[in-house]
JSON list of C-alpha atoms in Angstrom, two decimals:
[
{"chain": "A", "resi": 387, "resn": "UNK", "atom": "CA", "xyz": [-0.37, 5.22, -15.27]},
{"chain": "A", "resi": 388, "resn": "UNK", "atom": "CA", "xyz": [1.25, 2.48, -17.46]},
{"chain": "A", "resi": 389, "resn": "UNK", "atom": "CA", "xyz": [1.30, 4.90, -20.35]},
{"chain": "A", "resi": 390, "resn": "UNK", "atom": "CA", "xyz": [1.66, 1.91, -22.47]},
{"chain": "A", "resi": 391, "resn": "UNK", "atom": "CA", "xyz": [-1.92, 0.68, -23.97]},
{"chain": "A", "resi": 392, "resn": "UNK", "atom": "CA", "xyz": [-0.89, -2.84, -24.49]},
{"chain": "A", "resi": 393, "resn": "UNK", "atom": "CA", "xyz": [0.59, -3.52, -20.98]},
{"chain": "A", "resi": 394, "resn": "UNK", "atom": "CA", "xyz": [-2.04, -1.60, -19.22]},
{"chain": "A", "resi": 395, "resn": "UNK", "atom": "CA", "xyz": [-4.63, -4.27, -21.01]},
{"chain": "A", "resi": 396, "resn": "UNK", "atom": "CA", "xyz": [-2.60, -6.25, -19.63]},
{"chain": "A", "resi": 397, "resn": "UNK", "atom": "CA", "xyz": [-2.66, -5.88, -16.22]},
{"chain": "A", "resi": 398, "resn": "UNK", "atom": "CA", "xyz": [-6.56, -5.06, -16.48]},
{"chain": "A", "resi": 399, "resn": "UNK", "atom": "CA", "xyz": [-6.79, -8.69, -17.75]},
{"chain": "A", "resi": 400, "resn": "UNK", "atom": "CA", "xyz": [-4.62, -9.57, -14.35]},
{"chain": "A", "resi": 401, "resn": "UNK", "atom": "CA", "xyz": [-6.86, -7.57, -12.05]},
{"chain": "A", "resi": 402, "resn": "UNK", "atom": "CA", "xyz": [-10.21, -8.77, -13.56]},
{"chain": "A", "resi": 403, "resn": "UNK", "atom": "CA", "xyz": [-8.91, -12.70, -13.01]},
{"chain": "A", "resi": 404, "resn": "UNK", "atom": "CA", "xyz": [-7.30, -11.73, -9.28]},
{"chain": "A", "resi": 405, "resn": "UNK", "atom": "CA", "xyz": [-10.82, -9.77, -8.52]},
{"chain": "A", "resi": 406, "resn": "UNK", "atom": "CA", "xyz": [-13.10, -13.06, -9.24]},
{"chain": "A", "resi": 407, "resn": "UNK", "atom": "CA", "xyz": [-10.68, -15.43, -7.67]},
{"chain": "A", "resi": 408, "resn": "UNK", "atom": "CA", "xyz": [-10.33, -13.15, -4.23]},
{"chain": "A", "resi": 409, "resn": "UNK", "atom": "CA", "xyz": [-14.28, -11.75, -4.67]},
{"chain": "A", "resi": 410, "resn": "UNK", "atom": "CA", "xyz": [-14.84, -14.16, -1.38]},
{"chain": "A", "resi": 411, "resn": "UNK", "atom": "CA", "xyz": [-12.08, -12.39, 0.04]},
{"chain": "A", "resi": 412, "resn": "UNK", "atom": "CA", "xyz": [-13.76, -8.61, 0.27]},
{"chain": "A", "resi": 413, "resn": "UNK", "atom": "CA", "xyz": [-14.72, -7.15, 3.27]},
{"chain": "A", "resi": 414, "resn": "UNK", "atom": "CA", "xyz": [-17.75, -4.68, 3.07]},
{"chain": "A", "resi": 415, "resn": "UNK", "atom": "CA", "xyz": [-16.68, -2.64, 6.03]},
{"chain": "A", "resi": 416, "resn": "UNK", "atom": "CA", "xyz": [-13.36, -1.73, 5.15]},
{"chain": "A", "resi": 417, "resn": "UNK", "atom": "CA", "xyz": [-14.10, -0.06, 1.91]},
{"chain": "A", "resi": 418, "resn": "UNK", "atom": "CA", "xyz": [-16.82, 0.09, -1.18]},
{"chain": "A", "resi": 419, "resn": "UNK", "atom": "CA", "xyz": [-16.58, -2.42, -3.93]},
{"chain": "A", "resi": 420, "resn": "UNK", "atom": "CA", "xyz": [-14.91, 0.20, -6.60]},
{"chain": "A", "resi": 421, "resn": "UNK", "atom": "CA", "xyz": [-12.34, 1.24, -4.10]},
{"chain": "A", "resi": 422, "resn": "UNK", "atom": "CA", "xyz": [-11.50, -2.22, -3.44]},
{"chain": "A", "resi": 423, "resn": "UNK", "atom": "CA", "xyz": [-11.01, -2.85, -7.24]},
{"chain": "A", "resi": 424, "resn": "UNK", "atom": "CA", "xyz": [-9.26, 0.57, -8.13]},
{"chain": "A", "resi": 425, "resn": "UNK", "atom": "CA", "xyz": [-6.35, -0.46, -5.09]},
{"chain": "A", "resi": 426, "resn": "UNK", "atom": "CA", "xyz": [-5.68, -3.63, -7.09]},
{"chain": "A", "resi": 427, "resn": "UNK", "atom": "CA", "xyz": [-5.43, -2.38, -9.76]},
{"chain": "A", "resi": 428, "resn": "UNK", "atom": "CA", "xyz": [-2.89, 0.67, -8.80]},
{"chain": "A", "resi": 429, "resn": "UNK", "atom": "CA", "xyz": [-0.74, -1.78, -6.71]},
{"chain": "A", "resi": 430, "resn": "UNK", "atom": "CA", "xyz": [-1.10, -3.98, -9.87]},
{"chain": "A", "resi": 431, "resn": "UNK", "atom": "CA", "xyz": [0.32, -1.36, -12.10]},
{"chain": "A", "resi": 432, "resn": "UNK", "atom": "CA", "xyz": [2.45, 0.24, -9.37]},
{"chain": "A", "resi": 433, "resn": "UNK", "atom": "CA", "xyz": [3.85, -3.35, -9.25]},
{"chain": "A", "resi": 434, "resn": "UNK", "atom": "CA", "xyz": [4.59, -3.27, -13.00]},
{"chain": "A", "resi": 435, "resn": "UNK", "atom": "CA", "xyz": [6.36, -0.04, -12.85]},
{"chain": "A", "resi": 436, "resn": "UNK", "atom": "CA", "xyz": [8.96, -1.68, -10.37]},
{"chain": "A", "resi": 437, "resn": "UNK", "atom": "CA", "xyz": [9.84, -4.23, -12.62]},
{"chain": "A", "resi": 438, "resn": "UNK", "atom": "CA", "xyz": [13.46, -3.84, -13.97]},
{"chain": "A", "resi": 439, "resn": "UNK", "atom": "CA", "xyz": [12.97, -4.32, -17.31]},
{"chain": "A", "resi": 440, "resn": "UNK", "atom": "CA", "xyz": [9.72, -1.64, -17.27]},
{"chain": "A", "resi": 441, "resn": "UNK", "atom": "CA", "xyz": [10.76, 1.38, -19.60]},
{"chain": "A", "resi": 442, "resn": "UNK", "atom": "CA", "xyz": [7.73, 4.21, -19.14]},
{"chain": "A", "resi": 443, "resn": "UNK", "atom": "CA", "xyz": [8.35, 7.00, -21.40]},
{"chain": "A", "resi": 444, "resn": "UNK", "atom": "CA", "xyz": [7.83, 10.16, -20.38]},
{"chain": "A", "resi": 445, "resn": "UNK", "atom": "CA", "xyz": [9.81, 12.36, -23.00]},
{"chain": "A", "resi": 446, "resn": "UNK", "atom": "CA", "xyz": [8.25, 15.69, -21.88]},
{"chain": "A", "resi": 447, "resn": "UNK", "atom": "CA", "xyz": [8.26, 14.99, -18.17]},
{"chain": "A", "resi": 448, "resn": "UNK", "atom": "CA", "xyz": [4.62, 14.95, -18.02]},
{"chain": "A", "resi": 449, "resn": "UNK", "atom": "CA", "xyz": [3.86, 11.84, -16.06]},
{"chain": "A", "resi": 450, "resn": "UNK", "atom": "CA", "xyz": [6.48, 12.89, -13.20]},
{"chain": "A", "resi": 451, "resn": "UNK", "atom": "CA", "xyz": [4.76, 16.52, -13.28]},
{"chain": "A", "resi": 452, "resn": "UNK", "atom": "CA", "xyz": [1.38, 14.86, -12.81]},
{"chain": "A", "resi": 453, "resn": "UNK", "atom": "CA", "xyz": [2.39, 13.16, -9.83]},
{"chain": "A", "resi": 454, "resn": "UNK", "atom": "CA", "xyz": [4.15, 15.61, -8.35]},
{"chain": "A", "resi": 455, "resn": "UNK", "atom": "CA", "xyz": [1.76, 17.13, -5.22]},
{"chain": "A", "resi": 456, "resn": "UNK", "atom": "CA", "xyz": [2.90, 19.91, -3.35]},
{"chain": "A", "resi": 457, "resn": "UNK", "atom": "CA", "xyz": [0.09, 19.48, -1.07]},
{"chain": "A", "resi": 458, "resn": "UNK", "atom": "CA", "xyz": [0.78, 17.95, 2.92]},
{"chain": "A", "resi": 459, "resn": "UNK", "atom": "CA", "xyz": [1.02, 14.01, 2.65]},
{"chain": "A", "resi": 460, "resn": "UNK", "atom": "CA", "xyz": [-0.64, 11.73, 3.50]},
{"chain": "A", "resi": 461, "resn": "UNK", "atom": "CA", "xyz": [1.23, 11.61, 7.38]},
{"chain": "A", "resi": 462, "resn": "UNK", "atom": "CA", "xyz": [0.49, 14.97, 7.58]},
{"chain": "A", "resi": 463, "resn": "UNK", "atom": "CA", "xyz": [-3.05, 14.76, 6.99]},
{"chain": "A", "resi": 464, "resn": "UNK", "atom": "CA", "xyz": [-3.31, 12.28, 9.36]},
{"chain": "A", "resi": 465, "resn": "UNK", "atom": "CA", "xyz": [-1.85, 14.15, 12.61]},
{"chain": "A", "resi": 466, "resn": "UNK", "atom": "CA", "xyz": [-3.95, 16.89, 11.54]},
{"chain": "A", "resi": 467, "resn": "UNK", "atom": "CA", "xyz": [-6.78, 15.16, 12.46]},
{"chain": "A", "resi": 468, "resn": "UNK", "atom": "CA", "xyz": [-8.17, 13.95, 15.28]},
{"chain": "A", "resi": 469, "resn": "UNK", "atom": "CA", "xyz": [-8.31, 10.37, 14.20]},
{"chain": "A", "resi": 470, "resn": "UNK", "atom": "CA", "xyz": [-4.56, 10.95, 13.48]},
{"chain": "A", "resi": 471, "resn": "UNK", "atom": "CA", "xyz": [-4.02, 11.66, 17.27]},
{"chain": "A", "resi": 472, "resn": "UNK", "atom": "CA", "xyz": [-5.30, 8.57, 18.37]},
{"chain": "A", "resi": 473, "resn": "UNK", "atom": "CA", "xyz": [-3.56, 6.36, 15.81]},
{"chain": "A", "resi": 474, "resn": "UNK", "atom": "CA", "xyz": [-0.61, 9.02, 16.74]},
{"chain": "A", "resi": 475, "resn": "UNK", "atom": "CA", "xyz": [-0.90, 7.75, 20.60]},
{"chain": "A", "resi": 476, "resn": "UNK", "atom": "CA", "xyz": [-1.16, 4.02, 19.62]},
{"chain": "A", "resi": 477, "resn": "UNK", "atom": "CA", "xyz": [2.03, 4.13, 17.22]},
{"chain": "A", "resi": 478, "resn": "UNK", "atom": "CA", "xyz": [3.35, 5.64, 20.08]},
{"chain": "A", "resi": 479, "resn": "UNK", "atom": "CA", "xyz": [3.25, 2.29, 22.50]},
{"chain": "A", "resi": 480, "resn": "UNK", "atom": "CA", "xyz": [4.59, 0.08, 19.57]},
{"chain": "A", "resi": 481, "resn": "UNK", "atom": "CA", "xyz": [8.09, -1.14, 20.00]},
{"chain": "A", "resi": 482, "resn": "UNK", "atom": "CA", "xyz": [10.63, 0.64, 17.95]},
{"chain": "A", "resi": 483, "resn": "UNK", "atom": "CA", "xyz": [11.09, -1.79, 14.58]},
{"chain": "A", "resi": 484, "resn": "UNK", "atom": "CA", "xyz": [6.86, -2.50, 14.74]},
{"chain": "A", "resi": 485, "resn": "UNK", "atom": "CA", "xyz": [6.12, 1.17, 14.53]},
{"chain": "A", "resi": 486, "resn": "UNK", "atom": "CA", "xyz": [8.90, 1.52, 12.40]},
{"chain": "A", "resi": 487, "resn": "UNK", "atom": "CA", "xyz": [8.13, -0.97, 9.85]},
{"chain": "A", "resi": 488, "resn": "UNK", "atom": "CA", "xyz": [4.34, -0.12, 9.94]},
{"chain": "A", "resi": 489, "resn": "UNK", "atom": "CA", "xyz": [5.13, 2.83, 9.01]},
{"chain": "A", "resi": 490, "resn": "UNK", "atom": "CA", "xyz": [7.26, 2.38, 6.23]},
{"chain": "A", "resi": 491, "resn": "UNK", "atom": "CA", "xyz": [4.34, 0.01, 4.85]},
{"chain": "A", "resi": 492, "resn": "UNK", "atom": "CA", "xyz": [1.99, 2.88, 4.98]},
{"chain": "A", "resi": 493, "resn": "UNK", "atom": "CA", "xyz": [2.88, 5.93, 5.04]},
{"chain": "A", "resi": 494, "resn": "UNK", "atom": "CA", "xyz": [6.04, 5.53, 2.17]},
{"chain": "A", "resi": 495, "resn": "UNK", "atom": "CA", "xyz": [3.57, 2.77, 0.73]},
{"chain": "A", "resi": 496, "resn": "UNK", "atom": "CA", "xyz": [6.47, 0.47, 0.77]},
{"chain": "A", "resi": 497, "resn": "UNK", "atom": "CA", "xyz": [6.09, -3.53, 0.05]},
{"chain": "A", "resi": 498, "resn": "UNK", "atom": "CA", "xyz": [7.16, -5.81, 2.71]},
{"chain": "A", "resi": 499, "resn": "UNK", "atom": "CA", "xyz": [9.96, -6.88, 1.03]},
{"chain": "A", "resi": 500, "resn": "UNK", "atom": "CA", "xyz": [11.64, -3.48, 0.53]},
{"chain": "A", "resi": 501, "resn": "UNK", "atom": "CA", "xyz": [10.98, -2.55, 3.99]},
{"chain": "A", "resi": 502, "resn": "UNK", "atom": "CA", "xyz": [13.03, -5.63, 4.80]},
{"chain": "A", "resi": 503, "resn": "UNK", "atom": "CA", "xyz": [15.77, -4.68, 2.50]},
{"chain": "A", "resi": 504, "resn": "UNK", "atom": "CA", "xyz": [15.99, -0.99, 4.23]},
{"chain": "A", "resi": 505, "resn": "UNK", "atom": "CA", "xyz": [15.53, -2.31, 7.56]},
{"chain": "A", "resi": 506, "resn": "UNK", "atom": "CA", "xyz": [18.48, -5.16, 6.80]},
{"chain": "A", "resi": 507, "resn": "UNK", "atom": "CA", "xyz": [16.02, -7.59, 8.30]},
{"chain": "A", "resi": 508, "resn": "UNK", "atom": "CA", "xyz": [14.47, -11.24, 7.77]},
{"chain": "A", "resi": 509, "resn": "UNK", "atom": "CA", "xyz": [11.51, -10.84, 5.14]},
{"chain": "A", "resi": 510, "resn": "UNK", "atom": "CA", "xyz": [9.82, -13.31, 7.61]},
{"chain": "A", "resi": 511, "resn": "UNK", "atom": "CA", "xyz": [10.64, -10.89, 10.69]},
{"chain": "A", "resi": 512, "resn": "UNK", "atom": "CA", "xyz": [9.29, -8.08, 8.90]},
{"chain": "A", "resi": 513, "resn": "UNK", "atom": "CA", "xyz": [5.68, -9.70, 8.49]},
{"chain": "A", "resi": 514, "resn": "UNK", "atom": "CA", "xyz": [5.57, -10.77, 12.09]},
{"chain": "A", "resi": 515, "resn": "UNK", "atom": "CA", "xyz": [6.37, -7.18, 12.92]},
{"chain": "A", "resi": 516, "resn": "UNK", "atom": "CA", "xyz": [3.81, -5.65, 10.50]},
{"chain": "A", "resi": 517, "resn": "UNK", "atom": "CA", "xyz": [0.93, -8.07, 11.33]},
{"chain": "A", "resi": 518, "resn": "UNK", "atom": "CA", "xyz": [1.57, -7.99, 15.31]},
{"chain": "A", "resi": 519, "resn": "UNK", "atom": "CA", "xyz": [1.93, -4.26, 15.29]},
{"chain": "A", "resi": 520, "resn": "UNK", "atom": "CA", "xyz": [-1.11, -3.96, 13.45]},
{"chain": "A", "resi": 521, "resn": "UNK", "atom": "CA", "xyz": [-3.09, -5.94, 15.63]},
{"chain": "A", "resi": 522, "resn": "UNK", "atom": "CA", "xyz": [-2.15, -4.35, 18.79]},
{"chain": "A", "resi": 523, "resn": "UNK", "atom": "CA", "xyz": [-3.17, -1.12, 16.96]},
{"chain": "A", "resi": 524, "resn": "UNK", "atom": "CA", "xyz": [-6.33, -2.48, 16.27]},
{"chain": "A", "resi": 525, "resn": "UNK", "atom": "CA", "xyz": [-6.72, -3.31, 20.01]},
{"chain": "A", "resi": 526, "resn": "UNK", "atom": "CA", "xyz": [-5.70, 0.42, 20.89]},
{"chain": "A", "resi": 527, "resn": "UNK", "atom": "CA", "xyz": [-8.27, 2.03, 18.35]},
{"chain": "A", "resi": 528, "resn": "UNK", "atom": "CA", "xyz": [-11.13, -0.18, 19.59]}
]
C-alpha cells in the first residue's frame, strides 16, 4: 500500500507498539483479532498516505489501477441487504447534520476532522454529532 519498504516498516513498527498499548482496548464481539489488527494498520498507512509531504510512486499507474473497483460500493451493498434496510430506516430518523456526518465517516471513510472541514463545522460539533448519532442508531438496531 505504502509501496515504499522502509516507511511501510515503519508504520508496522507503529501498529505493533499501538496494538500492545490498546490490546485492553479490543472488543471480541465486534470483530476477530486479525481484523482488528489489519484496520490499524490500513488506517495507519491510509494515514501516511495523507500526509503532505508523502510522495507514492506509481510511474505505471499500477497502484491507482489496483484500487480502482468497478464493483457496487460499499452503500450499495448495504441497501441491498436486508440489514441495510434497517440501518436504512434508522439513518432515516437521525437529524439532518447526524446522518449526514455519520455518513461521511463511513461510507466515504472520511476522518472526523475532514468531515468538519466539508461540513464548515466545529471539529468538537462534529464528534458530538457522530457519537450521539451513533448511539441512537445503536438504540434503533437493538
Amino acid at each position: 500500500m505504502l509501496r515504499d519498504q522502509a516507511a511501510a516498516e515503519d508504520v508496522l513498527q507503529e501498529c505493533f507498539v499501538s496494538i500492545w498499548r490498546q490490546a485492553g482496548q479490543y472488543q471480541a464481539e465486534q470483530s476477530q483479532p486479525m481484523t482488528w489488527m489489519t484496520r490499524i494498520v490500513r488506517n495507519r498507512c491510509i494515514d501516511r498516505l495523507r500526509r503532505p509531504d508523502v510522495v507514492v510512486p506509481d510511474p505505471d499507474d499500477t497502484l491507482t489501477l489496483a484500487m480502482a473497483d468497478d464493483g457496487p460500493g460499499p452503500l450499495a451493498r448495504l441497501e441491498a441487504s436486508q440489514d441495510g434496510r434497517r440501518l436504512a430506516d434508522c439513518m432515516g430518523q437521525l437529524e439532518g447534520p447526524q446522518r449526514v456526518a455519520i455518513a461521511m465517516a463511513f461510507f466515504d471513510d472520511l476522518a472526523h476532522p475532514d468531515i468538519a472541514a466539508r461540513l464548515e463545522t466545529p471539529l468538537g460539533t462534529i464528534k458530538s454529532w457522530i457519537r450521539r448519532g451513533l448511539q441512537r442508531l445503536k438504540r434503533c438496531l437493538e
